[in-house]
Tab-separated table of C-alpha atoms and ligand atoms in Angstrom:
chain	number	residue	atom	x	y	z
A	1	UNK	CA	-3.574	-16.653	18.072
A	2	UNK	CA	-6.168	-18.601	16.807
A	3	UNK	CA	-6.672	-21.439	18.862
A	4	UNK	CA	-8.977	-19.739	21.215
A	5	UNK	CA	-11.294	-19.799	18.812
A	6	UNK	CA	-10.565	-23.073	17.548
A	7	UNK	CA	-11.727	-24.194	20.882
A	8	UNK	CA	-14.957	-22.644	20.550
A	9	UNK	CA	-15.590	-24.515	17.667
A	10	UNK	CA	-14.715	-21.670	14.988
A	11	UNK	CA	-13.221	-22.120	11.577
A	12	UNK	CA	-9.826	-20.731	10.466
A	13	UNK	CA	-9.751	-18.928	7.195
A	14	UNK	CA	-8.805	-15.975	5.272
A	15	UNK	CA	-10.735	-13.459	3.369
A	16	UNK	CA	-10.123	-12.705	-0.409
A	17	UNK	CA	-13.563	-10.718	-0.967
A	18	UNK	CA	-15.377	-7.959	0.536
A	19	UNK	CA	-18.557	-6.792	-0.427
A	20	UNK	CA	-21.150	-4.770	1.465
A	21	UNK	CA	-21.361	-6.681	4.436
A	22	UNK	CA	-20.482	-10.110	3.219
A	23	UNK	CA	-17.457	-11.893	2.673
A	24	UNK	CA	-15.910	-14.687	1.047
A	25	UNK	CA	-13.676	-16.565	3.308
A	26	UNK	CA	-11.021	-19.147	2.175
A	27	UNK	CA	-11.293	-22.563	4.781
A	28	UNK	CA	-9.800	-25.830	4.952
A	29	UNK	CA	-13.347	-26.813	3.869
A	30	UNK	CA	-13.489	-24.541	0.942
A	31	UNK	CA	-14.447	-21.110	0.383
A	32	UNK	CA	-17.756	-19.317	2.212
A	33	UNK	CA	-19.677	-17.014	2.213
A	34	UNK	CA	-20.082	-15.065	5.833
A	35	UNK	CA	-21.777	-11.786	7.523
A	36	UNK	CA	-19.049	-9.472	8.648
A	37	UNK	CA	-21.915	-7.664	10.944
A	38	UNK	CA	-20.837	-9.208	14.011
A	39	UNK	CA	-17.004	-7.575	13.854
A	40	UNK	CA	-17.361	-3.886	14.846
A	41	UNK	CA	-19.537	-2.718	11.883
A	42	UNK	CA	-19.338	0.828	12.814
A	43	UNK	CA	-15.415	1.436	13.097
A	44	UNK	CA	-13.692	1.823	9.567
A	45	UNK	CA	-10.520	0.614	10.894
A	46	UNK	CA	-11.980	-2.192	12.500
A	47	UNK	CA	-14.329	-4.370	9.530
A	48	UNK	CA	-12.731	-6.989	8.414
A	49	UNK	CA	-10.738	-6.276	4.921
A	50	UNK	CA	-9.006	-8.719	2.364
A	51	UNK	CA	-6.279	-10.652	3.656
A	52	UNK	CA	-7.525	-10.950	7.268
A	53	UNK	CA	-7.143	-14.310	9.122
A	54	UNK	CA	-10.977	-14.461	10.573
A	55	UNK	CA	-12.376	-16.436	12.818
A	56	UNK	CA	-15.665	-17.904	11.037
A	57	UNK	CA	-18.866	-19.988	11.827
A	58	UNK	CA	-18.671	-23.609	11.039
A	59	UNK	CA	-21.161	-25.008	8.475
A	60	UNK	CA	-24.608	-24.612	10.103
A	61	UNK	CA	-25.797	-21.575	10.990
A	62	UNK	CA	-27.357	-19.137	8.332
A	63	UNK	CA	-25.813	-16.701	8.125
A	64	UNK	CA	-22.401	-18.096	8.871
A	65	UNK	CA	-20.667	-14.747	10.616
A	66	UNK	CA	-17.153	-13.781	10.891
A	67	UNK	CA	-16.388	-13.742	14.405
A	68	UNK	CA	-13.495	-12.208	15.267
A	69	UNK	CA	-10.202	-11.154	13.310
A	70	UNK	CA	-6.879	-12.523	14.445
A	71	UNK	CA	-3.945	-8.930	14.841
A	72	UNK	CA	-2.768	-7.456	12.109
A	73	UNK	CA	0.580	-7.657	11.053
A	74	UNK	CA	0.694	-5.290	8.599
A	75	UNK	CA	-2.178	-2.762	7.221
A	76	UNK	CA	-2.331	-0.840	4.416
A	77	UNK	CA	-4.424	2.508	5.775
A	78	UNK	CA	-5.455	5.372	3.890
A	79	UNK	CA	-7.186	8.695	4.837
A	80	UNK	CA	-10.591	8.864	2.476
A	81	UNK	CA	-11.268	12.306	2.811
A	82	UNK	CA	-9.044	15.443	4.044
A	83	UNK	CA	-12.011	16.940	5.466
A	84	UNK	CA	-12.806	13.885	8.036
A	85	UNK	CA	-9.722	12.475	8.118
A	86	UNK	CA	-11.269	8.977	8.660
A	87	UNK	CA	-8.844	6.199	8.058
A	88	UNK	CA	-9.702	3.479	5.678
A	89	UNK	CA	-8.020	-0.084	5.631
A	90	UNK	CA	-7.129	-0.975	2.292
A	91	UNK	CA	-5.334	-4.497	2.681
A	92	UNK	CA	-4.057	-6.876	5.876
A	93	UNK	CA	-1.484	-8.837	6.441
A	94	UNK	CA	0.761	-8.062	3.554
A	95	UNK	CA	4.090	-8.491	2.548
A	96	UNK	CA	5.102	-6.239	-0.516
A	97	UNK	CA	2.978	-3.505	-1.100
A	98	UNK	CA	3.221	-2.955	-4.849
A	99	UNK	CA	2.388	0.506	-6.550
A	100	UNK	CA	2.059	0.005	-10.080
A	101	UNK	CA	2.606	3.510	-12.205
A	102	UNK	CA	1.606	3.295	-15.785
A	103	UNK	CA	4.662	4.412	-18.538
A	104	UNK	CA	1.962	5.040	-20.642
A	105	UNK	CA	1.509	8.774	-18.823
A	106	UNK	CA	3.788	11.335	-17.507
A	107	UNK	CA	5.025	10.607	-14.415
A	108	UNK	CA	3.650	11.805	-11.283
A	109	UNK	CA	6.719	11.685	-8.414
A	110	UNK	CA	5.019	13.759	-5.508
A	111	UNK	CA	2.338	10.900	-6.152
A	112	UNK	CA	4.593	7.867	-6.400
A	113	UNK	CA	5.891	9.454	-2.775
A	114	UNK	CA	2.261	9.376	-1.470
A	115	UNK	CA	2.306	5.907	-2.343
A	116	UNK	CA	5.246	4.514	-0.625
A	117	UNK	CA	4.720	6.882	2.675
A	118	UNK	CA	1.525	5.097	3.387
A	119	UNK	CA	3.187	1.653	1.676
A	120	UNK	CA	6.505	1.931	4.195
A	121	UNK	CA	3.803	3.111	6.976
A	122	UNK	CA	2.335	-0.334	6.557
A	123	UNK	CA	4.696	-2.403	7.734
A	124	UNK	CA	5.298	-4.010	4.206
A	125	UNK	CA	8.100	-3.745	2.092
A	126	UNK	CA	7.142	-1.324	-0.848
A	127	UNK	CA	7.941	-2.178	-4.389
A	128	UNK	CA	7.159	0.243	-7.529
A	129	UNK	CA	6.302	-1.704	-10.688
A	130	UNK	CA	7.034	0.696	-14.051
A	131	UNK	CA	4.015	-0.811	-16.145
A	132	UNK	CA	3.165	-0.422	-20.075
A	133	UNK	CA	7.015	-0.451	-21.198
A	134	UNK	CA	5.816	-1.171	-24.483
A	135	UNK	CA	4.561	1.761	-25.210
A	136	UNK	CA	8.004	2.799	-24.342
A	137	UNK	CA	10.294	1.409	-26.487
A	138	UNK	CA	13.263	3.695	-26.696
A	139	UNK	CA	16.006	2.409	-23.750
A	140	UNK	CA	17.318	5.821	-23.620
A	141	UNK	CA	13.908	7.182	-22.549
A	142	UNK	CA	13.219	4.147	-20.520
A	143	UNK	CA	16.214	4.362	-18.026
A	144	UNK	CA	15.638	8.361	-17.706
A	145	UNK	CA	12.221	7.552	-16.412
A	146	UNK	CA	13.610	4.402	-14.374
A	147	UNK	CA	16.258	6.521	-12.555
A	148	UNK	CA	13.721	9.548	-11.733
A	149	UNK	CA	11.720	6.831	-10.061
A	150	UNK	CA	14.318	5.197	-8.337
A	151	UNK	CA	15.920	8.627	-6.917
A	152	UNK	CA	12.119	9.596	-5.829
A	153	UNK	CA	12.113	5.718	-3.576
A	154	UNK	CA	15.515	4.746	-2.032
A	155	UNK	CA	15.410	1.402	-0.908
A	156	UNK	CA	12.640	0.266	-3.198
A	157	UNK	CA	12.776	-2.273	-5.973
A	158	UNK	CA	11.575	-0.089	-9.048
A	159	UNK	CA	10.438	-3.249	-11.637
A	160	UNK	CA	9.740	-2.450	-15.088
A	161	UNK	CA	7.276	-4.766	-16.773
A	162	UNK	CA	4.862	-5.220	-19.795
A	163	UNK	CA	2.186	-7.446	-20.284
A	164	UNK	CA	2.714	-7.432	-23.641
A	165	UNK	CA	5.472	-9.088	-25.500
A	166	UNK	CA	5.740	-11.829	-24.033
A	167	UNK	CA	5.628	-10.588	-20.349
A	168	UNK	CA	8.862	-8.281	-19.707
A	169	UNK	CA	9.942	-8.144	-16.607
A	170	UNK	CA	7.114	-10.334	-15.121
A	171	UNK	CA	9.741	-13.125	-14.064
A	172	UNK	CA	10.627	-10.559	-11.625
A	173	UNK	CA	7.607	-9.625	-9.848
A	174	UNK	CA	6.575	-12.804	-10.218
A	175	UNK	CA	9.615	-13.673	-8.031
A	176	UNK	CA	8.587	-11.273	-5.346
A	177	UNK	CA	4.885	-12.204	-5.277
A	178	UNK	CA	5.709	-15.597	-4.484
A	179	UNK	CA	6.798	-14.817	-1.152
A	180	UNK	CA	3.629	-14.254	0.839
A	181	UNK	CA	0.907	-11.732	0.326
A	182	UNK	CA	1.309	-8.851	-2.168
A	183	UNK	CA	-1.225	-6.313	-2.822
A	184	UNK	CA	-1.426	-4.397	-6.047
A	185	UNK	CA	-2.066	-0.110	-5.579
A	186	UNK	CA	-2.363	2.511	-7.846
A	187	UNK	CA	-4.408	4.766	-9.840
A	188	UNK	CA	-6.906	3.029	-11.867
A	189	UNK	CA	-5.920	2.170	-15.640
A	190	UNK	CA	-2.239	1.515	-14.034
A	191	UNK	CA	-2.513	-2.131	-15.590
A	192	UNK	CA	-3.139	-3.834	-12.334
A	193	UNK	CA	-5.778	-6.324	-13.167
A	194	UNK	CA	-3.401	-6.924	-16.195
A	195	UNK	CA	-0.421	-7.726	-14.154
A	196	UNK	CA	-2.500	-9.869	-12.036
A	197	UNK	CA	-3.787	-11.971	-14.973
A	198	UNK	CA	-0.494	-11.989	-16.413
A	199	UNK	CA	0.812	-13.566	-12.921
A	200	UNK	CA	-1.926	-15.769	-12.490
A	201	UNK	CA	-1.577	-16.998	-16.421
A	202	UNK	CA	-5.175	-16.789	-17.118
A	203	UNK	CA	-7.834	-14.161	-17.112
A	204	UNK	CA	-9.712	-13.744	-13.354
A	205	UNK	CA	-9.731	-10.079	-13.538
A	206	UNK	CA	-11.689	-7.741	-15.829
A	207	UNK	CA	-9.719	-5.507	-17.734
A	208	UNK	CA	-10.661	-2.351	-19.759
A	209	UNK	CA	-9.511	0.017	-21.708
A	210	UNK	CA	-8.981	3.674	-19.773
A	211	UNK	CA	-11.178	6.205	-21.222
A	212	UNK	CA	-8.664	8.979	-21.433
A	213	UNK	CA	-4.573	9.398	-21.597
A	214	UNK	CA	-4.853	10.663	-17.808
A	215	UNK	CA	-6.461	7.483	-16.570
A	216	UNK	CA	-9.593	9.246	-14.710
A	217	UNK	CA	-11.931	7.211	-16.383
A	218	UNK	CA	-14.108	4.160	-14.798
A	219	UNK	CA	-13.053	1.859	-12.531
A	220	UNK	CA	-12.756	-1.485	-14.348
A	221	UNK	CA	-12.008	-3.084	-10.609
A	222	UNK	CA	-14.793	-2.733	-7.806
A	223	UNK	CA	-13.483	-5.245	-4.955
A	224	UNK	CA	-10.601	-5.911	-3.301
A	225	UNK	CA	-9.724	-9.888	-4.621
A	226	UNK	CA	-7.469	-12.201	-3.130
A	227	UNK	CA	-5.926	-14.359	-5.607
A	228	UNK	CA	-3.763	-17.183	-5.329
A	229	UNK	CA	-0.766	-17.549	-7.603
A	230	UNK	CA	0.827	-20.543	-9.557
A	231	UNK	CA	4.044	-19.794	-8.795
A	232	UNK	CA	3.706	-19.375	-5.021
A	233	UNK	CA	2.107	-16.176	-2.984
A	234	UNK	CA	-0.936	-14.534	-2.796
A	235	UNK	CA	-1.998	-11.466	-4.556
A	236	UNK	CA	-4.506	-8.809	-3.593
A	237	UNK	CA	-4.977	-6.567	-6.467
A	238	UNK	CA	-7.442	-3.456	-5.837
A	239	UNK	CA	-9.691	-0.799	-7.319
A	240	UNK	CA	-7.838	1.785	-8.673
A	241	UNK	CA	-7.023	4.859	-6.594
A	242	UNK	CA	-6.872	8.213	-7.503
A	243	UNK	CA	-4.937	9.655	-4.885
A	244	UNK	CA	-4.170	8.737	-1.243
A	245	UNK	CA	-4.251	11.117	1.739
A	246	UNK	CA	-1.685	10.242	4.401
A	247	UNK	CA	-3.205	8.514	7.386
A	248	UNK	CA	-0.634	9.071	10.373
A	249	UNK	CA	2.513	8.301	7.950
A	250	UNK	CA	4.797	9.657	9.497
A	251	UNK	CA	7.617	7.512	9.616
A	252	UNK	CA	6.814	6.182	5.884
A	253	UNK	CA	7.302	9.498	5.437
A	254	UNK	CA	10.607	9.413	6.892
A	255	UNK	CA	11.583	6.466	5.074
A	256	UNK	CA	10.678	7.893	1.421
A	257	UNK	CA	13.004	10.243	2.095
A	258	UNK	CA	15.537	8.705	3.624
A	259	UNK	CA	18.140	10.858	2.162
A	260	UNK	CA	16.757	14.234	3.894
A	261	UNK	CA	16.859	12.688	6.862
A	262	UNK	CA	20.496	11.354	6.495
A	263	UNK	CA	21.443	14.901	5.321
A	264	UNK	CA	19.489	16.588	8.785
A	265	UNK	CA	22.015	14.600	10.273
A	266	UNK	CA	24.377	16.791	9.357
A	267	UNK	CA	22.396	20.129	10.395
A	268	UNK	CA	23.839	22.072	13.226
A	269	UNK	CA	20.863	22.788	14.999
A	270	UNK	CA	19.208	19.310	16.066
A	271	UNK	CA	15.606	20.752	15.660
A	272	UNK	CA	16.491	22.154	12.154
A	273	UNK	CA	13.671	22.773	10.227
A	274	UNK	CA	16.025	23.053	7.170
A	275	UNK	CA	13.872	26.742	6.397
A	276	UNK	CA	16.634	28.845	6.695
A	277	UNK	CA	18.920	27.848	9.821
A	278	UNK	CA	22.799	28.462	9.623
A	279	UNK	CA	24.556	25.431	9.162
A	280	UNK	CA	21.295	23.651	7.892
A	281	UNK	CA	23.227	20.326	5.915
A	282	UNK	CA	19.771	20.040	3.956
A	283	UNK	CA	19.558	23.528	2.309
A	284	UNK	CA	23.476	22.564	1.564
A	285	UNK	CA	22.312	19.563	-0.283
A	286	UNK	CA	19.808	21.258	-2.378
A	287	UNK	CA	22.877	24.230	-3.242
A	288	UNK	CA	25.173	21.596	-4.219
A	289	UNK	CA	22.878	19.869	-6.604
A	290	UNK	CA	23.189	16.775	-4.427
A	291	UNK	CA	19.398	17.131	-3.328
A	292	UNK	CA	16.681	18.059	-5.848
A	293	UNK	CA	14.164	21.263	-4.704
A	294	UNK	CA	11.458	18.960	-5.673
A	295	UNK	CA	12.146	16.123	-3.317
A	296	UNK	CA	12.612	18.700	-0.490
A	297	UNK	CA	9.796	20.529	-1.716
A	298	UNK	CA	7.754	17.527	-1.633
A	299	UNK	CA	8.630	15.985	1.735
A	300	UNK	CA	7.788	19.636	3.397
A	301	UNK	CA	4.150	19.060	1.994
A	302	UNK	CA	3.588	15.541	3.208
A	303	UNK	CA	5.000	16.237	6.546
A	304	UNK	CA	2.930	18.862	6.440
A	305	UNK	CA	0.154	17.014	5.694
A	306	UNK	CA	0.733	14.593	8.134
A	307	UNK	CA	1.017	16.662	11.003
A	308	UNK	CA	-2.703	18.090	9.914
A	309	UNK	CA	-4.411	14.202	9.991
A	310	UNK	CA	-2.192	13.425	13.043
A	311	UNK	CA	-3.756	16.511	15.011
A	312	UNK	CA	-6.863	15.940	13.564
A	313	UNK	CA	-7.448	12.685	14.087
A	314	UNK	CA	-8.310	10.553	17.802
A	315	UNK	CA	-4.996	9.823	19.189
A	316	UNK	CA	-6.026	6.969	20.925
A	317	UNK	CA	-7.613	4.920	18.465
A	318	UNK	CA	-4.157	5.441	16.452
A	319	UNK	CA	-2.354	3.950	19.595
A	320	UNK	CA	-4.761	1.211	19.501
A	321	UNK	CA	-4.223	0.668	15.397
A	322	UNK	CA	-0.529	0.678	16.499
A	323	UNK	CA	-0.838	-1.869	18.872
A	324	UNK	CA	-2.467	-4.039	16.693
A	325	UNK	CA	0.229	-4.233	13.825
A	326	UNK	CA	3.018	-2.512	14.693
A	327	UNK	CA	4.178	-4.800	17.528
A	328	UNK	CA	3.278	-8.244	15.486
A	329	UNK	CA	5.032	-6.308	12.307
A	330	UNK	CA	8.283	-6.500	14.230
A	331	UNK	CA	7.677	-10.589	14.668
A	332	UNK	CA	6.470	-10.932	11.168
A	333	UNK	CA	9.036	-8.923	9.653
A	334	UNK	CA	11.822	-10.991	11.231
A	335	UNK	CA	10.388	-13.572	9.792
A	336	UNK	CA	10.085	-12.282	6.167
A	337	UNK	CA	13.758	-11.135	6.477
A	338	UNK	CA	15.518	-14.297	4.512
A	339	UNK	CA	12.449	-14.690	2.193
A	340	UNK	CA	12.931	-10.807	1.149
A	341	UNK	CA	17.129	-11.294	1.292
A	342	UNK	CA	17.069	-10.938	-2.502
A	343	UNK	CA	15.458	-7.362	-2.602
A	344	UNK	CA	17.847	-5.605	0.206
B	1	LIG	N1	0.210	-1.389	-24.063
B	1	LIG	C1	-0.056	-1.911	-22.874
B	1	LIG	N2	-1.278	-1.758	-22.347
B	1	LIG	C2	-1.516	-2.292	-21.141
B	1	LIG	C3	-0.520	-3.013	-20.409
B	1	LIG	N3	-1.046	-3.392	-19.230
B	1	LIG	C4	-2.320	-2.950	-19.226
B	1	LIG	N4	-2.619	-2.285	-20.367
B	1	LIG	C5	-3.921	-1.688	-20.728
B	1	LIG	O1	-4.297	-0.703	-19.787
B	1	LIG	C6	-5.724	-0.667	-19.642
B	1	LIG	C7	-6.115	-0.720	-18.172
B	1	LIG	O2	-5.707	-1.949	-17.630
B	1	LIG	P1	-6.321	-2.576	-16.288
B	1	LIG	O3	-5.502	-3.769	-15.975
B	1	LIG	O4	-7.786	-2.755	-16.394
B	1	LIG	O5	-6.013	-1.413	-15.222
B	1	LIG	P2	-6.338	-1.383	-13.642
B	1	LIG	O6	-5.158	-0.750	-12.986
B	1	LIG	O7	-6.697	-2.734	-13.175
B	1	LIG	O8	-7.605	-0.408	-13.558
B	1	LIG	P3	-8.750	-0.334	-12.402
B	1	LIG	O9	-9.276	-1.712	-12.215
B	1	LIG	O10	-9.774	0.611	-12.956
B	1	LIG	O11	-8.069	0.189	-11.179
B	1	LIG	C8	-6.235	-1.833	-20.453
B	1	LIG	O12	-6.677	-1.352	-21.710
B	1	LIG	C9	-5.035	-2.716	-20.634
B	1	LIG	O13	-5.090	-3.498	-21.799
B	1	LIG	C10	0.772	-3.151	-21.029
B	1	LIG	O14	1.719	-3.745	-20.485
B	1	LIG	N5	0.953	-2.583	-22.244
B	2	LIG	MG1	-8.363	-3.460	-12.205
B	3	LIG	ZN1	18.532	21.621	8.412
């Protein structure tokens, strides 16, 4: 896809930094700086984001501009406001999109849901990363919290890890990272910047103490950074989040609850809205204790959500977004299917 460019003269690279208008872009001739003006300034789906292959100026001009970016395989989108409903690209072209949820707080599921919709939506393979197990010690406790998660995220790794002690659990993640590009979501205070030092085995990222137990405080991470691990991979991690609104999710939504859908399977009407049909398979799941109210309760509201953004937002510049990823996902995914063998 690139040679096109190549043949205009035009450097390869990819970006690991964003910053009002600038970027850093990694080359075969080291890392520069470049003016992202000249990609589609206006369009917030469209300037180029951490981990996109760019087409860049060679050495020369000043500025040096990013000329084009090369398809998306995979894009991490969010909504930024429910008002505008203006989708907002968080990462490109990654592999395992890794929500880190702190121990250290009471668990939010509805939120860990929001995470993986938008993380399965992607086109990468989600993974949640438990963080702070220190400051849960008791394994009783532990696996309670571990198997709430894991019900809440069928067919998603759920990793527990601490930074401390020695690194529990980062072998693992470690292990995942190193096969292609990871990027690192979550509230801020989550430990991200942590983990990422921790995997990189020396301190890039600034790290800071959360101001209070709920983990609103400052943002201790301002850009999104590319970083390069020893053991193999790349890792983007991010500034905290403290929320994400869906952004046309609606088959991440499917796939974070898999198990709903499985059970409409079942329903005898085919457009069951499992409210109060006869013969509804789902409300027979929730009677029989085999499906929690809360999941059902929960997949309801993003749906919900989801159809509001979908109806809200230009239908043909979501085609187009589609287009872009979706299509190359299927290629790229293929191709990540042996390196990911061990997580299926
Ligand atoms: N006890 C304990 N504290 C941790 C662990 N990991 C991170 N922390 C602490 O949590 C606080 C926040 O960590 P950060 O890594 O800055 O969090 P972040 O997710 O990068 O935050 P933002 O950059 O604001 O999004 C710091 O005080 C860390 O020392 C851990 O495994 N155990
Ligand atoms: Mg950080
Ligand atoms: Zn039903």
């Amino acid at each position: 896809m690139f040679s096109p460019y190549g043949a205009q003269g035009l450097l390869p690279g990819r970006v690991v930094r964003v910053d009002r208008g600038q970027c850093d872009v990694v080359t075969a001739d080291g890392t520069v700086r470049a003016d992202t003006a000249f990609v589609t300034p206006h369009d917030p789906l469209r300037v180029v984001c951490t981990g996109d292959w760019v087409a860049v100026d060679p050495a020369g001009g000043v500025p040096r501009y990013v000329r084009a970016y090369l398809p998306r395989r995979t894009a991490f989108v969010r909504s930024t406001s429910s008002k505008r409903s203006e989708g907002q690209i968080l990462a490109a072209n990654v592999d395992h999109a890794v929500v880190a949820v702190s121990l250290a707080v009471e668990l939010d599921l509805a939120r860990i849901e929001r995470f993986l919709a938008l993380a399965w939506e992607s086109g990468a393979q989600p993974v949640v990363v438990l963080t702070k197990a220190d400051l849960v010690p008791d394994a009783a406790t532990r696996a309670h919290l571990v198997r709430d998660v894991e019900t809440s995220a069928p067919g998603v790794p759920v990793v527990t890890v601490s930074a401390l002690n020695g690194g529990e659990g980062l072998d693992v993640l470690a292990a995942i990272a190193s096969g292609g590009t990871s990027v690192l979501l979550g509230q801020s205070g989550a430990g991200k910047s942590t983990l990422a030092n921790a995997l990189l085995g020396e301190d890039v990222m600034d790290v800071r103490a959360t101001r209070d137990a709920d983990g609103k405080g400052r943002h201790t991470t301002t850009t999104r950074n590319l970083l390069v691990l020893p053991g193999g991979g790349v890792l983007i991690d991010t500034p905290g989040l403290r929320g994400v609104g869906l952004w046309d999710a609606g088959t991440g939504v499917g796939q974070v609850f898999a198990e709903i859908e499985e059970f409409s399977e079942g329903c005898r009407f085919h457009d069951c809205a499992h409210e109060s049909e006869p013969g509804c398979a789902v409300l027979e799941a929730v009677e029989t204790g085999e499906l929690p109210q809360r999941r059902l309760d929960s997949y309801r509201k993003l749906l919900r959500e989801n159809q509001y953004i979908v109806a809200k937002t230009d239908a043909r510049l979501r085609a187009e977004m589609r287009r872009d990823w979706k299509r190359k996902g299927a290629i790229g995914r293929a191709a990540m299917e042996a390196k990911r063998g061990r997580l299926r």
